[in-house]
Tab-separated table of C-alpha atoms in Angstrom:
chain	number	residue	atom	x	y	z
A	1	MET	CA	-99.124	90.354	30.772
A	2	ASN	CA	-96.177	92.556	29.186
A	3	THR	CA	-92.839	91.975	32.120
A	4	ASN	CA	-91.197	94.513	30.032
A	5	LYS	CA	-94.147	96.871	30.587
A	6	LEU	CA	-94.965	96.600	34.433
A	7	THR	CA	-90.986	96.082	35.495
A	8	GLU	CA	-90.706	99.822	33.419
A	9	LEU	CA	-94.089	100.536	35.232
A	10	LEU	CA	-93.104	99.627	38.693
A	11	ASN	CA	-89.275	101.643	37.872
A	12	LYS	CA	-91.263	104.420	37.897
A	13	MET	CA	-93.146	104.493	39.948
A	14	ASN	CA	-90.004	103.583	42.217
A	15	GLU	CA	-88.522	106.573	41.525
A	16	TYR	CA	-91.248	108.395	43.704
A	17	ARG	CA	-91.998	105.866	46.005
A	18	PRO	CA	-89.157	103.671	46.898
A	19	LEU	CA	-89.965	99.830	46.746
A	20	ASP	CA	-90.271	97.904	50.598
A	21	GLN	CA	-88.394	94.122	50.738
A	22	ALA	CA	-91.646	93.180	50.857
A	23	GLN	CA	-92.565	94.584	47.509
A	24	VAL	CA	-89.695	93.274	46.265
A	25	LYS	CA	-89.964	89.630	46.927
A	26	ALA	CA	-93.427	90.411	45.197
A	27	LEU	CA	-92.549	91.475	42.076
A	28	GLU	CA	-89.452	89.217	41.805
A	29	GLN	CA	-92.630	86.200	42.589
A	30	VAL	CA	-94.611	87.950	40.021
A	31	LYS	CA	-91.939	88.114	37.461
A	32	LYS	CA	-91.132	84.160	37.517
A	33	GLU	CA	-95.607	83.436	37.751
A	34	THR	CA	-95.532	85.445	34.444
A	35	ASN	CA	-92.242	84.293	32.785
A	36	LEU	CA	-93.570	80.523	33.082
């Protein structure tokens, strides 16, 4: 998985609907796991 592409996509989505804190934490966890 390309985390840069994932982050870019999520950032585009975030322009329309801000992430809530649970989603932010889930995203950070995914990024940690994929960067192992």
